[in-house]
Short mmCIF file of C-alpha atoms and ligand atoms in Angstrom, two decimals:
data_model
loop_
_atom_site.label_atom_id
_atom_site.label_comp_id
_atom_site.label_asym_id
_atom_site.label_seq_id
_atom_site.Cartn_x
_atom_site.Cartn_y
_atom_site.Cartn_z
CA MET O 1194 44.62 -44.91 51.56
CA THR O 1195 46.39 -46.92 49.18
CA ASP O 1196 48.87 -45.55 46.62
CA THR O 1197 46.60 -46.37 43.32
CA LEU O 1198 43.03 -46.37 42.59
CA SER O 1199 41.88 -49.42 43.57
CA PRO O 1200 41.81 -52.25 41.14
CA GLN O 1201 37.91 -53.14 41.06
CA SER O 1202 37.57 -49.52 39.69
CA SER O 1203 39.05 -50.69 36.30
CA VAL O 1204 36.15 -52.93 35.65
CA LEU O 1205 33.19 -51.54 34.54
CA SER O 1206 29.71 -53.50 33.60
CA PRO O 1207 29.56 -54.03 29.46
CA ASP O 1208 27.01 -51.52 29.27
CA LEU O 1209 29.08 -48.90 30.63
CA ASP O 1210 32.25 -49.89 28.78
CA ARG O 1211 30.44 -50.03 25.44
CA LEU O 1212 30.23 -46.54 26.12
CA LEU O 1213 34.22 -45.76 26.14
CA ARG O 1214 36.05 -44.81 23.11
CA PRO O 1215 37.90 -48.09 22.93
CA HIS O 1216 41.47 -46.77 22.06
CA PHE O 1217 41.35 -45.57 25.69
CA ARG O 1218 41.95 -48.97 26.75
CA ALA O 1219 45.32 -49.01 25.36
CA VAL O 1220 46.42 -45.69 26.86
CA ALA O 1221 49.32 -46.52 29.20
CA PRO O 1222 48.84 -44.18 32.33
CA TYR O 1223 51.54 -41.55 32.75
CA THR O 1224 54.13 -41.90 35.67
CA PRO O 1225 54.19 -39.29 37.92
CA ILE O 1226 56.36 -38.65 40.73
CA GLU O 1227 54.99 -39.10 44.49
CA PRO O 1228 54.22 -35.99 46.69
CA VAL O 1229 56.47 -35.02 49.61
CA GLU O 1230 53.89 -36.08 52.36
CA VAL O 1231 53.19 -39.64 50.27
CA LEU O 1232 56.88 -40.14 50.61
CA SER O 1233 57.38 -39.14 54.15
CA ARG O 1234 54.21 -41.06 55.63
CA ARG O 1235 55.96 -44.19 53.56
CA LEU O 1236 59.23 -43.76 55.50
CA GLY O 1237 57.74 -42.73 58.81
CA ILE O 1238 59.99 -39.44 58.87
CA PRO O 1239 58.83 -35.68 59.02
CA ASP O 1240 58.33 -33.85 55.75
CA ASP O 1241 60.93 -31.65 55.89
CA ALA O 1242 63.54 -34.63 56.18
CA VAL O 1243 62.99 -36.10 52.62
CA ILE O 1244 65.47 -34.24 50.19
CA LYS O 1245 63.37 -34.30 47.05
CA LEU O 1246 65.23 -34.50 43.75
CA ASP O 1247 63.16 -36.18 41.82
CA GLY O 1248 60.74 -33.39 40.00
CA ASN O 1249 63.20 -31.11 38.59
CA GLU O 1250 61.42 -28.49 41.01
CA ASN O 1251 63.28 -25.56 42.32
CA LEU O 1252 64.01 -26.09 46.33
CA TYR O 1253 64.28 -22.77 46.93
CA GLY O 1254 60.66 -22.49 46.61
CA PRO O 1255 58.34 -18.99 45.49
CA SER O 1256 59.82 -15.85 45.77
CA PRO O 1257 59.21 -13.84 49.31
CA ARG O 1258 56.87 -11.26 47.38
CA ALA O 1259 54.76 -14.31 45.67
CA LEU O 1260 54.16 -15.67 49.16
CA GLU O 1261 52.93 -12.34 50.44
CA ALA O 1262 51.10 -11.59 47.75
CA LEU O 1263 49.17 -14.88 47.74
CA ALA O 1264 48.70 -14.08 51.76
CA ARG O 1265 47.45 -10.47 50.92
CA CYS O 1266 44.93 -11.55 48.12
CA ALA O 1267 41.30 -11.30 48.55
CA ARG O 1268 39.69 -12.85 45.54
CA TYR O 1269 40.03 -16.69 46.14
CA HIS O 1270 36.17 -16.51 46.10
CA ILE O 1271 35.88 -14.65 42.86
CA TYR O 1272 36.31 -16.74 39.45
CA PRO O 1273 40.00 -15.74 37.54
CA ASP O 1274 40.45 -13.79 34.49
CA PRO O 1275 39.63 -15.97 31.68
CA LEU O 1276 41.80 -14.11 29.35
CA GLN O 1277 44.84 -13.96 32.34
CA ARG O 1278 44.82 -10.43 30.93
CA ASP O 1279 47.45 -8.82 33.67
CA LEU O 1280 49.79 -11.65 33.67
CA ARG O 1281 49.84 -11.72 29.69
CA GLN O 1282 50.56 -7.88 29.97
CA ALA O 1283 53.29 -8.38 32.52
CA LEU O 1284 54.86 -11.62 30.21
CA THR O 1285 55.21 -8.87 27.28
CA ALA O 1286 58.40 -7.32 29.21
CA TYR O 1287 59.63 -10.70 30.44
CA THR O 1288 59.17 -12.54 26.79
CA GLY O 1289 59.91 -9.75 24.39
CA LEU O 1290 56.43 -10.90 22.70
CA GLY O 1291 53.13 -8.93 22.59
CA VAL O 1292 50.03 -10.60 24.06
CA GLU O 1293 48.59 -11.59 21.25
CA HIS O 1294 51.43 -14.00 21.28
CA ILE O 1295 50.55 -15.21 24.81
CA VAL O 1296 48.13 -17.97 25.94
CA VAL O 1297 48.68 -18.95 29.61
CA GLY O 1298 48.00 -22.55 30.40
CA ASN O 1299 47.53 -24.53 33.72
CA GLY O 1300 51.09 -25.53 33.82
CA SER O 1301 52.95 -26.22 30.52
CA ASP O 1302 51.46 -29.59 30.40
CA GLU O 1303 48.00 -28.23 29.75
CA LEU O 1304 49.48 -26.38 27.06
CA ILE O 1305 51.04 -29.44 24.87
CA ASP O 1306 47.30 -31.37 25.61
CA LEU O 1307 45.60 -28.35 24.41
CA LEU O 1308 47.84 -28.26 21.09
CA MET O 1309 47.30 -31.90 20.26
CA ARG O 1310 43.30 -31.50 20.83
CA LEU O 1311 43.67 -28.56 18.54
CA THR O 1312 45.55 -30.42 15.97
CA LEU O 1313 45.31 -34.30 16.27
CA GLU O 1314 42.42 -36.30 14.21
CA PRO O 1315 43.02 -40.31 15.50
CA GLY O 1316 45.51 -41.80 13.53
CA ASP O 1317 47.54 -38.20 12.76
CA ARG O 1318 50.87 -38.63 13.91
CA VAL O 1319 53.64 -36.38 16.36
CA LEU O 1320 57.52 -36.88 16.37
CA THR O 1321 59.44 -36.86 19.48
CA CYS O 1322 62.89 -38.05 20.23
CA SER O 1323 63.68 -40.18 23.21
CA PRO O 1324 64.87 -40.02 25.75
CA THR O 1325 62.73 -37.25 26.25
CA PHE O 1326 59.35 -35.68 28.15
CA GLY O 1327 56.97 -38.47 29.01
CA MET O 1328 53.66 -36.31 28.73
CA TYR O 1329 54.19 -36.04 24.83
CA SER O 1330 53.42 -39.62 24.03
CA PHE O 1331 50.69 -40.04 26.64
CA ASN O 1332 48.66 -37.09 25.58
CA ALA O 1333 49.29 -37.95 21.78
CA GLY O 1334 47.86 -41.23 23.13
CA VAL O 1335 44.62 -39.33 24.87
CA CYS O 1336 44.10 -38.12 21.42
CA ALA O 1337 44.03 -41.59 19.94
CA ALA O 1338 47.38 -40.89 17.78
CA THR O 1339 50.26 -42.05 17.47
CA ALA O 1340 54.05 -41.10 18.74
CA VAL O 1341 56.89 -41.69 16.77
CA ASP O 1342 60.28 -41.78 18.14
CA ILE O 1343 63.20 -40.87 16.00
CA PRO O 1344 65.81 -41.51 18.94
CA ARG O 1345 68.34 -39.19 19.84
CA ASP O 1346 72.49 -40.34 19.43
CA ALA O 1347 74.80 -41.14 21.97
CA ALA O 1348 75.55 -37.74 23.23
CA PHE O 1349 71.36 -36.88 22.98
CA ALA O 1350 71.68 -34.64 19.75
CA VAL O 1351 68.59 -35.12 17.93
CA ASP O 1352 68.82 -36.05 14.39
CA ALA O 1353 67.47 -33.24 12.46
CA GLU O 1354 67.58 -34.94 8.91
CA ALA O 1355 65.89 -38.37 10.18
CA VAL O 1356 63.37 -36.30 12.09
CA ALA O 1357 62.54 -34.01 8.87
CA ALA O 1358 62.54 -37.24 6.75
CA ALA O 1359 59.93 -38.93 9.10
CA VAL O 1360 57.38 -36.23 8.50
CA ASP O 1361 54.74 -37.56 6.22
CA GLU O 1362 51.08 -35.88 5.59
CA ARG O 1363 49.56 -37.61 8.77
CA THR O 1364 52.13 -35.96 10.88
CA LYS O 1365 51.32 -32.58 12.93
CA LEU O 1366 53.93 -31.94 15.60
CA ILE O 1367 57.44 -32.38 16.40
CA LEU O 1368 57.61 -31.80 20.10
CA LEU O 1369 61.26 -31.06 21.76
CA PRO O 1370 62.07 -29.66 24.75
CA SER O 1371 65.16 -26.99 24.82
CA PRO O 1372 66.99 -28.01 27.61
CA ASN O 1373 65.60 -31.84 27.09
CA ASN O 1374 64.46 -33.46 29.83
CA PRO O 1375 65.90 -35.96 31.07
CA SER O 1376 69.57 -35.74 28.93
CA ALA O 1377 69.70 -31.52 29.58
CA ASN O 1378 71.20 -30.43 26.42
CA LEU O 1379 70.25 -28.21 24.31
CA LEU O 1380 68.33 -28.25 20.62
CA LEU O 1381 70.75 -26.47 18.48
CA ARG O 1382 69.38 -23.27 16.57
CA ALA O 1383 70.50 -25.02 13.14
CA ASP O 1384 68.47 -28.23 13.66
CA LEU O 1385 65.30 -26.29 15.00
CA LEU O 1386 65.47 -24.02 11.74
CA ARG O 1387 65.85 -27.34 9.71
CA LEU O 1388 62.54 -28.70 11.45
CA LEU O 1389 60.72 -25.38 10.63
CA GLU O 1390 61.11 -25.73 7.20
CA THR O 1391 59.17 -29.03 7.47
CA GLY O 1392 56.29 -26.87 8.02
CA VAL O 1393 54.46 -28.96 10.46
CA LEU O 1394 54.10 -27.37 14.19
CA VAL O 1395 57.39 -27.68 16.05
CA VAL O 1396 56.79 -27.33 19.74
CA VAL O 1397 59.96 -26.29 21.56
CA ASP O 1398 59.45 -26.75 25.28
CA GLU O 1399 61.42 -24.27 27.19
CA ALA O 1400 60.73 -25.37 30.96
CA TYR O 1401 64.01 -25.17 31.78
CA ALA O 1402 65.23 -22.38 29.45
CA GLU O 1403 66.27 -20.08 32.50
CA PHE O 1404 68.88 -22.43 33.60
CA ALA O 1405 70.57 -22.16 30.09
CA GLY O 1406 69.84 -18.60 29.41
CA GLU O 1407 69.40 -19.69 25.69
CA THR O 1408 65.54 -19.43 24.07
CA ALA O 1409 63.74 -19.84 20.73
CA ALA O 1410 61.38 -17.15 21.56
CA ASP O 1411 62.44 -14.52 19.14
CA LEU O 1412 61.83 -16.67 16.02
CA VAL O 1413 58.14 -16.75 16.81
CA PRO O 1414 57.37 -13.63 15.28
CA HIS O 1415 59.07 -14.85 12.14
CA TYR O 1416 57.98 -18.67 12.08
CA GLU O 1417 53.78 -19.23 12.30
CA ASN O 1418 54.59 -23.05 12.62
CA LEU O 1419 56.78 -22.40 16.11
CA VAL O 1420 55.42 -22.74 19.89
CA VAL O 1421 57.74 -21.82 22.41
CA LEU O 1422 56.41 -23.61 25.71
CA ARG O 1423 57.56 -22.16 28.89
CA THR O 1424 56.55 -22.19 32.86
CA PHE O 1425 57.02 -20.99 36.14
CA SER O 1426 57.16 -24.09 37.74
CA LYS O 1427 60.96 -24.21 37.61
CA TRP O 1428 62.82 -21.09 37.60
CA ALA O 1429 59.84 -19.04 39.80
CA GLY O 1430 59.88 -22.10 41.73
CA LEU O 1431 55.89 -22.26 41.33
CA ALA O 1432 55.15 -25.93 40.42
CA GLY O 1433 52.37 -26.69 42.80
CA LEU O 1434 50.48 -23.80 41.58
CA ARG O 1435 50.40 -24.82 38.07
CA VAL O 1436 51.39 -21.74 35.65
CA GLY O 1437 52.96 -22.07 32.34
CA TYR O 1438 52.28 -20.30 29.05
CA GLY O 1439 52.96 -21.00 25.22
CA LEU O 1440 54.28 -18.06 22.64
CA MET O 1441 53.19 -18.63 19.13
CA ALA O 1442 51.31 -17.00 16.51
CA PRO O 1443 48.50 -14.74 17.02
CA ARG O 1444 46.05 -16.84 14.93
CA LEU O 1445 47.19 -20.23 16.86
CA ALA O 1446 47.37 -18.55 20.48
CA GLN O 1447 43.26 -17.31 19.84
CA LEU O 1448 42.66 -20.97 18.66
CA LEU O 1449 44.35 -22.10 21.83
CA ASP O 1450 42.46 -19.60 24.02
CA HIS O 1451 38.99 -20.59 22.38
CA ILE O 1452 38.99 -24.36 23.17
CA LYS O 1453 40.81 -23.88 26.56
CA PRO O 1454 38.76 -24.44 30.00
CA PRO O 1455 37.71 -20.58 30.94
CA TYR O 1456 39.26 -20.87 34.34
CA ASN O 1457 42.18 -22.71 33.96
CA VAL O 1458 44.34 -21.18 35.95
CA ASN O 1459 43.33 -20.16 39.58
CA VAL O 1460 43.61 -16.97 41.40
CA ALA O 1461 46.50 -17.98 43.34
CA GLY O 1462 48.47 -19.08 40.33
CA LEU O 1463 47.73 -15.94 38.49
CA VAL O 1464 48.77 -13.89 41.99
CA ALA O 1465 52.01 -15.64 42.09
CA ALA O 1466 53.12 -15.89 38.82
CA LEU O 1467 52.47 -11.71 38.78
CA ALA O 1468 54.13 -11.15 42.25
CA SER O 1469 57.28 -13.52 40.36
CA LEU O 1470 57.82 -11.20 38.12
CA GLU O 1471 58.12 -8.41 40.31
CA ASP O 1472 60.30 -10.18 42.14
CA LEU O 1473 62.89 -10.69 39.22
CA ALA O 1474 66.31 -9.54 40.33
CA LEU O 1475 65.77 -12.05 43.46
CA LEU O 1476 64.37 -15.00 41.42
CA GLN O 1477 67.17 -14.73 38.92
CA GLU O 1478 69.76 -14.58 41.23
CA ARG O 1479 68.44 -17.88 42.57
CA VAL O 1480 68.72 -19.58 38.92
CA GLN O 1481 72.35 -18.18 39.33
CA ALA O 1482 72.79 -20.06 42.73
CA ILE O 1483 70.82 -23.43 40.85
CA ALA O 1484 73.12 -22.97 37.83
CA ALA O 1485 76.29 -22.70 39.93
CA GLU O 1486 75.44 -25.64 42.00
CA ARG O 1487 74.82 -27.77 39.29
CA GLU O 1488 78.52 -26.88 38.22
CA ARG O 1489 79.42 -28.14 41.99
CA LEU O 1490 77.29 -31.60 41.77
CA TYR O 1491 78.32 -32.02 38.02
CA THR O 1492 82.00 -32.11 39.38
CA LEU O 1493 81.45 -33.76 42.51
CA LEU O 1494 79.70 -36.67 40.52
CA GLN O 1495 82.48 -37.21 38.58
CA THR O 1496 84.12 -38.26 41.73
CA VAL O 1497 81.98 -41.30 42.74
CA PRO O 1498 83.34 -44.59 40.92
CA TYR O 1499 80.11 -45.87 39.88
CA LEU O 1500 78.33 -42.53 38.14
CA ARG O 1501 79.01 -40.65 34.57
CA PRO O 1502 77.26 -37.99 34.77
CA TYR O 1503 76.18 -36.02 31.59
CA PRO O 1504 76.85 -32.40 31.47
CA SER O 1505 73.60 -30.14 32.19
CA ARG O 1506 72.28 -26.81 30.96
CA ALA O 1507 69.20 -27.13 33.10
CA ASN O 1508 68.57 -27.89 36.96
CA PHE O 1509 68.92 -31.52 36.64
CA ILE O 1510 71.94 -34.08 35.97
CA LEU O 1511 71.35 -37.84 34.11
CA CYS O 1512 73.87 -40.11 35.33
CA ALA O 1513 75.09 -43.32 33.64
CA VAL O 1514 74.91 -45.65 36.47
CA MET O 1515 78.31 -48.30 35.96
CA GLU O 1516 78.62 -51.80 37.50
CA ARG O 1517 75.25 -51.66 39.37
CA ASP O 1518 71.85 -51.54 39.42
CA ALA O 1519 70.32 -47.96 38.84
CA ARG O 1520 66.69 -48.87 40.29
CA GLY O 1521 68.47 -50.50 43.10
CA LEU O 1522 70.67 -47.08 43.77
CA LYS O 1523 67.33 -45.26 43.71
CA ASP O 1524 65.92 -47.22 46.55
CA ALA O 1525 68.92 -47.53 48.49
CA LEU O 1526 68.78 -43.67 48.61
CA ALA O 1527 64.97 -43.33 48.81
CA GLY O 1528 65.71 -45.60 51.99
CA VAL O 1529 67.58 -42.70 53.76
CA GLY O 1530 64.81 -40.14 52.35
CA ILE O 1531 66.70 -39.12 48.94
CA PHE O 1532 64.56 -39.57 46.33
CA ILE O 1533 65.96 -39.02 42.59
CA ARG O 1534 64.75 -40.21 39.31
CA PHE O 1535 64.96 -43.91 37.63
CA PHE O 1536 63.03 -44.40 34.15
CA ASP O 1537 62.11 -47.88 33.20
CA THR O 1538 62.74 -47.44 29.61
CA PRO O 1539 65.45 -49.44 27.89
CA ARG O 1540 67.73 -46.40 26.88
CA LEU O 1541 67.61 -45.32 30.68
CA ARG O 1542 67.30 -48.37 32.36
CA GLY O 1543 71.19 -47.72 33.47
CA SER O 1544 71.00 -44.29 34.56
CA VAL O 1545 69.19 -41.92 37.04
CA ARG O 1546 68.23 -37.97 36.89
CA ILE O 1547 69.22 -35.98 39.83
CA SER O 1548 67.79 -32.65 40.32
CA VAL O 1549 69.69 -29.80 41.66
CA GLY O 1550 68.77 -28.93 45.05
CA LEU O 1551 70.33 -26.50 47.91
CA PRO O 1552 74.13 -27.08 48.23
CA GLU O 1553 73.24 -28.86 51.77
CA HIS O 1554 71.26 -31.24 49.28
CA THR O 1555 74.05 -31.54 47.69
CA ASP O 1556 76.05 -32.53 50.53
CA ARG O 1557 74.09 -35.08 51.89
CA LEU O 1558 73.44 -36.84 48.48
CA LEU O 1559 77.32 -36.83 48.02
CA ALA O 1560 77.85 -38.59 51.61
CA GLU O 1561 75.11 -40.99 50.99
CA LEU O 1562 76.57 -41.83 47.16
CA ARG O 1563 80.25 -42.38 48.94
CA ARG O 1564 78.82 -44.34 51.35
CA MET O 1565 76.68 -46.88 49.27
C1 PLP T 437 60.44 -30.70 29.45
C2 PLP T 437 59.07 -30.32 30.42
N1 PLP T 437 58.01 -29.83 29.93
C3 PLP T 437 56.76 -29.75 30.71
C4 PLP T 437 57.09 -29.67 32.10
C5 PLP T 437 55.74 -29.61 33.20
O1 PLP T 437 55.99 -27.85 33.15
P1 PLP T 437 54.40 -27.39 33.77
O2 PLP T 437 55.26 -27.74 35.69
O3 PLP T 437 54.71 -26.34 33.53
O4 PLP T 437 53.32 -28.94 33.65
C6 PLP T 437 58.08 -30.66 32.39
C7 PLP T 437 57.82 -30.61 34.05
O5 PLP T 437 58.82 -31.80 34.64
C8 PLP T 437 59.04 -30.74 31.70
O6 PLP T 437 60.32 -31.70 32.14
#
């Protein structure tokens, strides 16, 4: 198996080509991270020798209760509940919001896609603040919309006035993660309130909120133009099962529910997410352990002469790489089985992003960074 689809597959006959929507020819593909089995095969090492610090995954894995529930479930041959009633009900206690505010998706990625398909006409605009999560501009491109970037400042803070000033009659959405990926800082509440005043939909993507202990969910009942996105991928260790959810005004939730594929979240995802909410104490202990490990990793990274880590409220740390090539550093670590993230964009070309793993991963990483 090659790593990409074969080049011939991108050539269509003129007859078929004319059926395509023209804007798709210009959509740049999203660059995803590679799965463990591909990395281990490439290096010729066993899967469990791979230290995967490139995907902001939770290396503690799913909760034991989730694993037991998955093993016990006898309903894999039956379609899942299209309304995800049990999970949405369980989420009311976790989020403090009623079921009418909650939409469940195949990862929060699906909710980003659905929100754009609900709102964007070709030529519409979404506002993003780079450096940030790449799916926003990717999904906008799929909808033939334009992602307009209002770059963050040197400390990665959002320039809320500049974002508000960029809103025009074609602007439908503002998308801001809190904590931001990859800079790991929070969106300030004052900035969020300023942006809500613009009247366009403000999507606060809280994929990493559990590691920061801060949320905008309490504002959802007060602002019909606020959407808060969450996921089980990070704090609950279910990235591979793809369960996310959105918190929003009931009418918006209803509309997203109408346009989503009915069986968008599978039985395994629902079973594991429900069991995770029943194993909160243990999962929250792990979140605390990851936050503590983040602080240890940050302190240790500060001792590496060629790295300048930025403070983090998430489960990853962005580092500026000084006087050496960031991509070269990423490749050198990959050569010894440690995978970190490098982004080939002008602002981030001199940086790497390192996910917080288990204590033994920090120790191995630091030993290699000191040796290199
Ligand atoms: C900011 C942000 N939002 C959303 C996601 C996607 O989350 P999910 O796994 O729920 O699709 C990620 C994943 O890395 C992310 O960094």
